[in-house]
Amino acid sequence: MLKHYIHQCVKASSCKHSLSVKQRYFHCSALNGVASMFRMPALSPTMEEGNITKWHFKEGDSFKSGDILLEVETDKATMDVEVQDNGILAKVLIEKGSNIPVGKNIAIVADAEDNLKDLELPKDEASSEEQSFSSSKEEVKPIVQDRETKSNVEHKSTSQANDAVNKSFLPSVSYLIHQYKIENPWSIPATGPHGRLLKGDVLAHVGKIDKGVPSSLQKFVRNLEVLDFSGVEPKKPSYTEDSVPVRKSTMIETLKTVPMKDEYITFERSISLEKLKSLLAKRKEKDAFGIDEVVSAMIGDALSISELSKVEPNSIESAYDLLLGAPIVKLKSSVSNFQPKLFPKNNNTKDLHKYIRDSMIGLPSNLSDYVKLNFSSVTKSSSNNVEFLDDVYDMLLGSNSDSIDSRINRHEEPSTTEDLTLTLSIKDNISKSRAIKFVDCLKSNFENPEFVLSRW
Amino acid sequence: MLNSVIKRSALCRFKFTCLQVSECRPAQIEISKRLYSAKASGNGEYDLCVIGGGPGGYVAAIRGAQLGLKTICVEKRGTLGGTCLNVGCIPSKALLNNSHIYHTVKHDTKRRGIDVSGVSVNLSQMMKAKDDSVKSLTSGIEYLFKKNKVEYAKGTGSFIDPQTLSVKGIDGAADQTIKAKNFIIATGSEVKPFPGVTIDEKKIVSSTGALSLSEVPKKMTVLGGGIIGLEMGSVWSRLGAEVTVVEFLPAVGGPMDADISKALSRIISKQGIKFKTSTKLLSAKVNGDSVEVEIENMKNNKRETYQTDVLLVAIGRVPYTEGLGLDKLGISMDKSNRVIMDSEYRTNIPHIRVIGDATLGPMLAHKAEDEGIAAVEYIAKGQGHVNYNCIPAVMYTHPEVAWVGITEQKAKESGIKYRIGTFPFSANSRAKTNMDADGLVKVIVDAETDRLLGVHMIGPMAGELIGEATLALEYGASAEDVARVCHAHPTLSEATKEAMMAAWCGKSIHF
């Protein structure tokens, strides 16, 4: 946390600094005595770097607005760099050099009225700025999430941070913080969008309104922020079970929901293993993965994407579930409970469906109370669209030397392929949309194995 | 021993996969991009195929291409821009603006100190001005497609299977088959027909026909007092038609706040439009040069039959997915034929997404646009953002009506404690000096926290003023927050600030 505050301070100081640079143009004397960095200018919109060929001024020289300070050579031409304001060239950081990126500090300049002797030279901010730039993306969230833990931080750093942070408060919040002399606004639970601290939060904090009001209002507003599914009634498909249109054999997407006697609902997906099999057939000894690893990664991926084992469903998901007629069951298991059953590495892809079935045994235990998986494999003739991209697989498997061999190998494969029919039975009270998502993800993963493999 | 090592490594990888899921989405796209580059001139499979080139579809296509997806957009109208640009928002605004200028010049210049004589309407020139602006905007999208490298398939799309769309070419474009990893259905909506009334677009017209009447009708009846009906009614009323609005509900203005709706019907009535609320249409028949309309007042059951020159049917719009083959794929729809989607715009076939009028939510061009961007970002980045509480609605009558957030009716229904702050434009200096001071701003806040819940306005430039309120709502601001922001003087936006002050502390400065 402390680190975070320091970061904030760094940000604030660099902020102030840029302010001072602006103020230079107005000759505001308040911040006199601080010099500023002169950076490599971008002389054309596409310029990324340039060479310094000549400085027209020496250290200590003063210049006037419109003077040519230096010459810069770009890939297109040699150009003069004019200065915008009067000043003194305090220090030249890069006398001559090539391929200097735009934005790099090349000199230190001071205000025309400054006395160089008492001048406070700015530290090399480039590095700290880079840091703040690179880390700013990740920094945004923690500010919000760790609000509560921040109260433990030393008082000194907090009040320092307040100065930096106050600027981002809503006007009403700033006002209240000053009015009630709140020393650590970070400790106040925030109910605004993206964790923003709202007026109501501060009012609740100082006891002006009931503590529970902001959060119940937050709930109310959150429900408004998603589409209202309450009035939506799904239409029954226009076709009957028997007349389901037949599509390409490998792409059966039809979703059948058959309520069973013991309150289980069954989803069925036909999964084509063609692509995965031929991919696995191309594996070589040196490839560091076994079939079991591939399979368990695919299942784990589907589990987490479908959020089948997620604890708190978000409201739109629950609305969607409600729409499809299933109340939500909170599952306490986490995905990491899932331990795939493992097998020694094996190049035999014939038993692929066996691996898949066995891997599924490791589903989180309390999830398996709700979910049952059945497998049946169907052998059928190959749909003959085995136009697999050798170069793609080569790329994924990191070689392209023996593509001819593998091509031959592939043609030697029998012209039949085993499709796996995955049946997921769930209890009536589990989130239906997630179960569907799970099966769909699984199907997509098995049929497009390169996506999962590419992440390794 | 060896077994345990394997086991650990496998588990590690497994956990890694789980943890990295969200970050994995871009990687997935990257790999798919690599896949395509690996077969650059191969079978031409696309990352994204957007069906429909309206404001939802074309925006999604451009954003998709900007995010590095190989994108194609299918449109069967012949021009891009959908209903909005071709026969909706844009041409109606051209007519609204020009008819307003005519009306002002004719009726409202004397008191302003301008004497004008011989003012008349040249309808064909007014229509040409409308068509020109539509043409320049639709061809502008084609330029944007080229600039962003979005391919444009002119033709009618129909799914063959979940990965393949066949496109039957129009305007001499060749037929083609598009294979894509992702689809976005953005087919929009069509005019909702009134049972028993046949729209011929000459005497009995939809909004499309009402945009290109060949002459100003003497008498016009508008069926439906919603946004479309009141806008088109305003156009023809200003140009000289005697307009009657027949509305089934007790109030006009559809879902707008009751106070605003009342103010609206008062102001619009003064402009010469007649309202028949709580009234239903029984029949409408073309009878020679006119249309015979039979209506019934539902309060006193009185029936009435009269002749009108043009009947505009504007009772709403219905999703349009005809011929797309969604039933063939088994894509689930609701009873109003809207395609059901989840929070990431996925249909029950996850790689086929749906946005805009074809799915749930308000039928607004800007809602479709934002959904298009969000849907594409879900595909490319795994994250998107649309806040359905912050979708402003605007009616471009004069004065304009605009609102965002909840209405007072809704606040009452949900049983939350709320406060109201209002400010009339008659107390706003800019509105006063413009001699255009009809209307008010109404702000609804939570009674205890002062958090903004809804902002409703009727008044000059309300459609522009609502932007500020939308931003404040999105950021979770309180009325005080907006009231503490400096607003330029003299501007119409001061009315918003003063209404916020009224909501926050009960008192505005100027009223």
Coordinates of C-alpha atoms in Angstrom, one line a residue, chain B residues 78-467:
Chain B
G78 CA -27.9 -0.7 -51.1
T79 CA -26.7 2.1 -48.9
L80 CA -25.1 1.9 -45.5
G81 CA -26.5 3.6 -42.4
G82 CA -29.6 1.5 -41.9
T83 CA -33.0 2.9 -41.0
C84 CA -31.4 5.7 -39.0
L85 CA -29.5 7.4 -41.8
N86 CA -31.8 6.4 -44.7
V87 CA -35.3 6.7 -43.5
G88 CA -35.1 7.6 -39.8
C89 CA -33.2 10.0 -37.5
I90 CA -31.2 11.8 -40.1
P91 CA -33.8 12.7 -42.8
S92 CA -36.4 13.5 -40.2
K93 CA -34.0 15.9 -38.6
A94 CA -33.4 17.6 -41.9
L95 CA -37.1 18.1 -42.3
L96 CA -37.6 19.1 -38.7
N97 CA -34.9 21.7 -38.8
N98 CA -35.9 23.2 -42.2
S99 CA -39.6 23.2 -41.4
H100 CA -38.8 24.9 -38.1
I101 CA -36.9 27.6 -39.9
Y102 CA -39.8 28.1 -42.3
H103 CA -42.3 28.3 -39.4
T104 CA -40.1 30.8 -37.5
V105 CA -39.6 33.0 -40.5
K106 CA -43.3 33.0 -41.3
H107 CA -44.8 33.4 -37.8
D108 CA -42.1 34.5 -35.4
T109 CA -40.1 37.3 -37.1
K110 CA -42.3 40.3 -36.6
R111 CA -41.9 40.6 -32.8
R112 CA -38.2 40.1 -33.3
G113 CA -37.9 43.1 -35.5
I114 CA -37.6 41.4 -38.8
D115 CA -40.2 42.1 -41.5
V116 CA -40.3 39.4 -44.1
S117 CA -42.9 38.9 -46.8
G118 CA -43.6 36.4 -49.5
V119 CA -42.4 33.4 -47.5
S120 CA -43.4 30.1 -49.0
V121 CA -42.4 26.5 -48.9
N122 CA -40.6 24.8 -51.9
L123 CA -41.3 21.3 -50.8
S124 CA -39.3 19.6 -53.6
Q125 CA -36.2 21.7 -52.7
M126 CA -36.7 20.9 -49.0
M127 CA -36.8 17.2 -49.9
K128 CA -33.7 17.6 -52.1
A129 CA -31.9 19.2 -49.1
K130 CA -32.9 16.2 -47.0
D131 CA -31.8 13.7 -49.7
D132 CA -28.5 15.4 -50.1
S133 CA -27.6 15.3 -46.5
V134 CA -28.6 11.6 -46.3
K135 CA -26.5 10.8 -49.4
S136 CA -23.4 12.6 -48.1
L137 CA -23.7 10.8 -44.8
T138 CA -24.3 7.3 -46.2
S139 CA -21.4 7.6 -48.7
G140 CA -19.4 8.9 -45.7
I141 CA -19.7 5.5 -44.1
E142 CA -18.5 3.8 -47.2
Y143 CA -15.5 6.0 -47.1
L144 CA -15.0 5.1 -43.4
F145 CA -15.2 1.4 -44.3
K146 CA -12.5 1.9 -46.9
K147 CA -10.4 3.9 -44.5
N148 CA -10.6 1.2 -41.8
K149 CA -10.4 -1.7 -44.3
V150 CA -13.8 -3.1 -43.5
E151 CA -15.1 -5.2 -46.4
Y152 CA -18.6 -4.4 -47.6
A153 CA -20.8 -7.2 -49.0
K154 CA -23.8 -5.7 -50.7
G155 CA -26.5 -8.3 -50.5
T156 CA -28.9 -10.3 -48.4
G157 CA -27.4 -12.6 -45.8
S158 CA -28.7 -16.0 -44.7
F159 CA -27.0 -18.5 -42.4
I160 CA -26.2 -21.9 -44.0
D161 CA -24.7 -23.2 -40.7
P162 CA -23.4 -21.5 -37.6
Q163 CA -20.1 -20.7 -39.3
T164 CA -21.3 -19.8 -42.8
L165 CA -23.4 -17.0 -44.2
S166 CA -24.5 -17.0 -47.8
V167 CA -25.0 -13.6 -49.3
K168 CA -27.2 -13.0 -52.3
G169 CA -25.8 -10.0 -54.1
I170 CA -27.8 -6.9 -55.0
D171 CA -27.1 -4.0 -57.4
G172 CA -24.9 -6.2 -59.5
A173 CA -22.8 -7.5 -56.6
A174 CA -21.9 -11.2 -57.0
D175 CA -23.2 -13.8 -54.6
Q176 CA -20.8 -15.0 -52.0
T177 CA -20.3 -17.3 -49.1
I178 CA -18.8 -15.8 -45.9
K179 CA -17.1 -18.0 -43.4
A180 CA -16.4 -16.2 -40.1
K181 CA -15.2 -17.0 -36.5
N182 CA -17.7 -14.5 -35.1
F183 CA -21.0 -13.0 -36.2
I184 CA -22.9 -10.0 -35.0
I185 CA -26.5 -9.8 -35.9
A186 CA -27.4 -6.1 -36.3
T187 CA -30.4 -6.4 -38.5
G188 CA -32.4 -3.8 -36.7
S189 CA -36.1 -3.3 -36.8
E190 CA -39.0 -2.5 -39.1
V191 CA -42.2 -0.6 -38.8
K192 CA -44.8 -2.2 -36.6
P193 CA -47.9 -2.8 -38.6
F194 CA -51.4 -2.0 -37.3
P195 CA -53.6 -5.1 -37.7
G196 CA -56.1 -4.5 -40.5
V197 CA -54.4 -1.3 -41.8
T198 CA -52.4 -1.7 -45.0
I199 CA -49.6 0.7 -45.4
D200 CA -49.3 1.9 -49.1
E201 CA -46.8 4.7 -48.3
K202 CA -48.9 7.2 -50.3
K203 CA -52.1 7.7 -48.3
I204 CA -51.5 5.4 -45.4
V205 CA -47.8 5.9 -44.6
S206 CA -45.2 4.7 -42.2
S207 CA -42.4 7.0 -41.0
T208 CA -40.6 6.1 -44.3
G209 CA -43.5 7.5 -46.4
A210 CA -44.0 10.5 -44.1
L211 CA -40.5 11.6 -45.0
S212 CA -41.2 12.0 -48.6
L213 CA -44.8 13.1 -49.1
S214 CA -45.1 14.8 -52.5
E215 CA -47.3 17.6 -51.2
V216 CA -48.3 19.1 -47.9
P217 CA -51.5 17.3 -46.8
K218 CA -54.4 19.4 -45.7
K219 CA -55.4 17.0 -42.9
M220 CA -53.1 14.5 -41.4
T221 CA -53.8 11.9 -38.7
V222 CA -50.9 10.4 -36.8
L223 CA -51.6 7.1 -35.1
G224 CA -49.3 6.9 -32.1
G225 CA -48.2 9.8 -29.9
G226 CA -44.7 8.5 -29.4
I227 CA -41.4 10.1 -30.6
I228 CA -41.8 9.3 -34.3
G229 CA -45.4 10.4 -34.4
L230 CA -44.8 13.7 -32.7
E231 CA -41.7 14.5 -34.8
M232 CA -43.3 13.8 -38.1
G233 CA -46.6 15.4 -37.0
S234 CA -44.6 18.5 -36.1
V235 CA -42.9 18.7 -39.5
W236 CA -46.2 18.6 -41.5
S237 CA -48.0 20.8 -39.0
R238 CA -45.4 23.5 -39.4
L239 CA -45.6 23.2 -43.2
G240 CA -49.4 23.8 -43.0
A241 CA -51.1 20.5 -42.3
E242 CA -53.9 20.2 -39.8
V243 CA -52.5 17.4 -37.6
T244 CA -54.4 15.2 -35.2
V245 CA -52.6 12.7 -33.0
V246 CA -54.5 9.6 -32.0
E247 CA -52.9 7.9 -28.9
F248 CA -54.1 4.7 -27.2
L249 CA -52.7 5.7 -23.9
P250 CA -53.9 8.5 -21.7
A251 CA -50.7 10.6 -22.3
V252 CA -48.4 11.2 -25.2
G253 CA -44.7 10.9 -25.3
G254 CA -44.3 7.2 -24.6
P255 CA -42.1 6.4 -21.6
M256 CA -41.3 10.0 -20.7
D257 CA -41.8 11.5 -17.3
A258 CA -45.4 12.4 -16.6
D259 CA -44.7 16.1 -15.8
I260 CA -42.7 16.5 -19.0
S261 CA -45.4 14.7 -21.0
K262 CA -48.0 17.2 -19.6
A263 CA -45.8 20.2 -20.4
L264 CA -45.2 18.7 -23.9
S265 CA -48.9 18.3 -24.8
R266 CA -49.6 21.8 -23.5
I267 CA -46.8 23.4 -25.6
I268 CA -47.4 21.2 -28.7
S269 CA -51.2 21.9 -28.6
K270 CA -50.4 25.6 -28.7
Q271 CA -48.6 25.0 -31.9
G272 CA -51.8 23.7 -33.5
I273 CA -51.5 19.9 -33.1
K274 CA -54.6 18.2 -31.8
F275 CA -54.5 15.3 -29.4
K276 CA -57.0 12.5 -29.0
T277 CA -55.7 10.5 -26.1
S278 CA -57.2 7.3 -24.7
T279 CA -58.4 6.7 -28.2
K280 CA -58.1 3.7 -30.3
L281 CA -58.3 3.2 -34.1
L282 CA -61.0 0.9 -35.2
S283 CA -60.4 1.0 -38.9
A284 CA -58.8 3.0 -41.7
K285 CA -59.6 2.7 -45.4
V286 CA -58.4 4.5 -48.4
N287 CA -61.4 6.1 -49.9
G288 CA -60.6 7.9 -53.2
D289 CA -58.3 10.8 -52.4
S290 CA -58.6 10.5 -48.7
V291 CA -58.5 8.0 -45.9
E292 CA -61.6 7.2 -43.8
V293 CA -60.6 6.8 -40.2
E294 CA -62.9 5.4 -37.5
I295 CA -61.8 5.9 -33.9
E296 CA -63.3 5.3 -30.4
N297 CA -62.6 7.2 -27.3
M298 CA -62.1 4.6 -24.6
K299 CA -63.3 6.8 -21.7
N300 CA -66.8 7.5 -23.0
N301 CA -67.0 4.8 -25.8
K302 CA -67.8 7.5 -28.3
R303 CA -67.1 6.6 -31.9
E304 CA -66.2 9.0 -34.6
T305 CA -65.5 8.7 -38.3
Y306 CA -63.7 11.3 -40.3
Q307 CA -61.8 11.9 -43.5
T308 CA -58.1 12.6 -43.5
D309 CA -55.6 13.1 -46.4
V310 CA -52.8 11.1 -44.9
L311 CA -52.7 8.6 -42.1
L312 CA -49.3 8.0 -40.5
V313 CA -49.0 4.7 -38.6
A314 CA -46.3 5.3 -36.0
I315 CA -47.1 2.8 -33.2
G316 CA -43.6 1.5 -32.8
R317 CA -41.1 -0.8 -34.4
V318 CA -40.5 -4.6 -34.3
P319 CA -37.2 -6.5 -34.6
Y320 CA -36.3 -7.6 -38.1
T321 CA -34.5 -10.9 -38.6
E322 CA -36.5 -12.3 -41.5
G323 CA -34.7 -14.5 -43.9
L324 CA -31.6 -14.7 -41.8
G325 CA -32.3 -18.4 -41.0
L326 CA -32.1 -18.0 -37.2
D327 CA -34.8 -20.6 -36.7
K328 CA -32.7 -23.0 -38.7
L329 CA -29.8 -22.5 -36.3
G330 CA -32.1 -22.8 -33.3
I331 CA -31.2 -19.3 -32.0
S332 CA -33.6 -18.5 -29.1
M333 CA -35.9 -15.6 -29.5
D334 CA -38.6 -14.2 -27.2
K335 CA -42.3 -13.8 -27.9
S336 CA -41.8 -10.4 -29.5
N337 CA -39.2 -11.9 -31.9
R338 CA -36.3 -10.3 -30.1
V339 CA -33.1 -12.4 -30.2
I340 CA -32.3 -13.3 -26.6
M341 CA -28.7 -12.5 -25.6
D342 CA -26.6 -12.7 -22.5
S343 CA -24.6 -9.9 -20.8
E344 CA -21.9 -10.2 -23.5
Y345 CA -24.4 -10.1 -26.4
R346 CA -24.0 -13.8 -27.1
T347 CA -27.0 -15.7 -28.4
N348 CA -27.3 -19.4 -27.3
I349 CA -24.7 -20.0 -30.1
P350 CA -21.9 -18.2 -28.4
H351 CA -20.0 -17.0 -31.4
I352 CA -23.1 -15.4 -32.9
R353 CA -23.8 -12.2 -31.1
V354 CA -26.7 -9.8 -31.4
I355 CA -27.0 -6.0 -30.8
G356 CA -29.4 -3.1 -31.3
D357 CA -33.1 -3.2 -32.3
A358 CA -32.9 -6.9 -33.0
T359 CA -32.5 -7.7 -29.4
L360 CA -33.8 -6.5 -26.0
G361 CA -33.7 -2.9 -24.7
P362 CA -34.7 0.5 -26.1
M363 CA -34.7 0.8 -29.9
L364 CA -32.3 3.7 -30.2
A365 CA -29.5 4.2 -32.7
H366 CA -27.0 5.3 -30.0
K367 CA -27.8 2.2 -27.9
A368 CA -27.1 0.0 -30.9
E369 CA -23.8 1.9 -31.5
D370 CA -22.6 1.4 -28.0
E371 CA -23.7 -2.3 -28.0
G372 CA -21.8 -2.8 -31.3
I373 CA -18.6 -1.4 -29.8
A374 CA -19.1 -3.4 -26.6
A375 CA -19.8 -6.7 -28.5
V376 CA -16.7 -6.2 -30.6
E377 CA -14.6 -5.5 -27.5
Y378 CA -15.9 -8.6 -25.9
I379 CA -14.7 -10.5 -28.9
A380 CA -11.3 -8.8 -29.2
K381 CA -10.6 -7.9 -25.6
G382 CA -13.0 -9.8 -23.4
Q383 CA -14.4 -6.7 -21.9
G384 CA -17.1 -4.2 -22.9
H385 CA -19.2 -1.4 -21.4
V386 CA -22.8 -0.3 -21.8
N387 CA -24.6 1.2 -18.9
Y388 CA -28.3 0.8 -19.6
N389 CA -29.2 3.4 -17.0
C390 CA -27.3 6.0 -18.9
I391 CA -28.9 5.9 -22.4
P392 CA -30.4 9.2 -23.1
A393 CA -33.6 9.6 -25.1
V394 CA -34.3 12.7 -27.2
M395 CA -37.4 13.8 -29.1
Y396 CA -36.6 16.5 -31.7
T397 CA -39.9 18.5 -31.6
H398 CA -39.7 22.1 -30.8
P399 CA -39.0 22.5 -27.9
E400 CA -37.0 19.3 -27.7
V401 CA -37.6 16.7 -25.0
A402 CA -34.7 14.7 -23.5
W403 CA -34.2 12.5 -20.6
V404 CA -31.9 10.0 -19.0
G405 CA -32.2 7.8 -15.9
I406 CA -35.4 7.0 -14.2
T407 CA -38.7 8.8 -14.3
E408 CA -40.7 9.9 -11.3
Q409 CA -43.2 7.2 -11.9
K410 CA -40.4 4.6 -11.8
A411 CA -39.0 6.1 -8.6
K412 CA -42.5 5.9 -7.0
E413 CA -43.0 2.3 -8.1
S414 CA -39.6 1.2 -6.7
G415 CA -40.5 2.8 -3.4
I416 CA -37.3 4.7 -2.9
K417 CA -37.3 8.1 -1.3
Y418 CA -36.5 10.8 -3.8
R419 CA -36.4 14.6 -4.1
I420 CA -37.3 16.7 -7.1
G421 CA -35.7 19.9 -8.3
T422 CA -37.1 21.8 -11.3
F423 CA -36.2 25.0 -13.1
P424 CA -38.2 26.6 -15.8
F425 CA -36.5 28.0 -19.0
S426 CA -38.6 31.1 -18.5
A427 CA -36.2 32.0 -15.7
N428 CA -33.1 31.3 -17.9
S429 CA -31.5 34.4 -19.3
R430 CA -30.4 32.9 -22.6
A431 CA -33.8 31.2 -23.3
K432 CA -35.4 34.5 -22.4
T433 CA -33.3 36.6 -24.8
N434 CA -33.8 34.0 -27.5
M435 CA -37.5 34.5 -27.0
D436 CA -37.7 30.7 -26.8
A437 CA -38.4 30.0 -23.2
D438 CA -41.0 27.2 -23.1
G439 CA -40.1 24.2 -20.9
L440 CA -38.3 23.1 -17.8
V441 CA -35.6 21.0 -16.4
K442 CA -36.6 18.4 -13.8
V443 CA -34.0 16.6 -11.7
I444 CA -34.7 13.5 -9.6
V445 CA -32.3 12.6 -6.8
D446 CA -32.1 10.1 -3.9
A447 CA -33.6 12.0 -0.9
E448 CA -30.8 11.0 1.5
T449 CA -27.6 10.7 -0.6
D450 CA -28.5 13.4 -3.2
R451 CA -27.3 10.9 -5.9
L452 CA -28.7 11.7 -9.3
L453 CA -31.3 9.2 -10.5
G454 CA -32.9 10.9 -13.4
V455 CA -32.9 14.1 -15.4
H456 CA -35.8 15.2 -17.6
M457 CA -36.1 18.2 -19.7
I458 CA -38.3 19.9 -22.3
G459 CA -36.9 23.1 -23.7
P460 CA -34.7 24.6 -26.4
M461 CA -31.7 22.4 -27.2
A462 CA -32.7 19.8 -24.6
G463 CA -31.1 17.1 -26.7
E464 CA -27.7 18.8 -26.4
L465 CA -28.2 19.7 -22.7
I466 CA -28.9 16.1 -21.7
G467 CA -25.3 15.2 -22.5

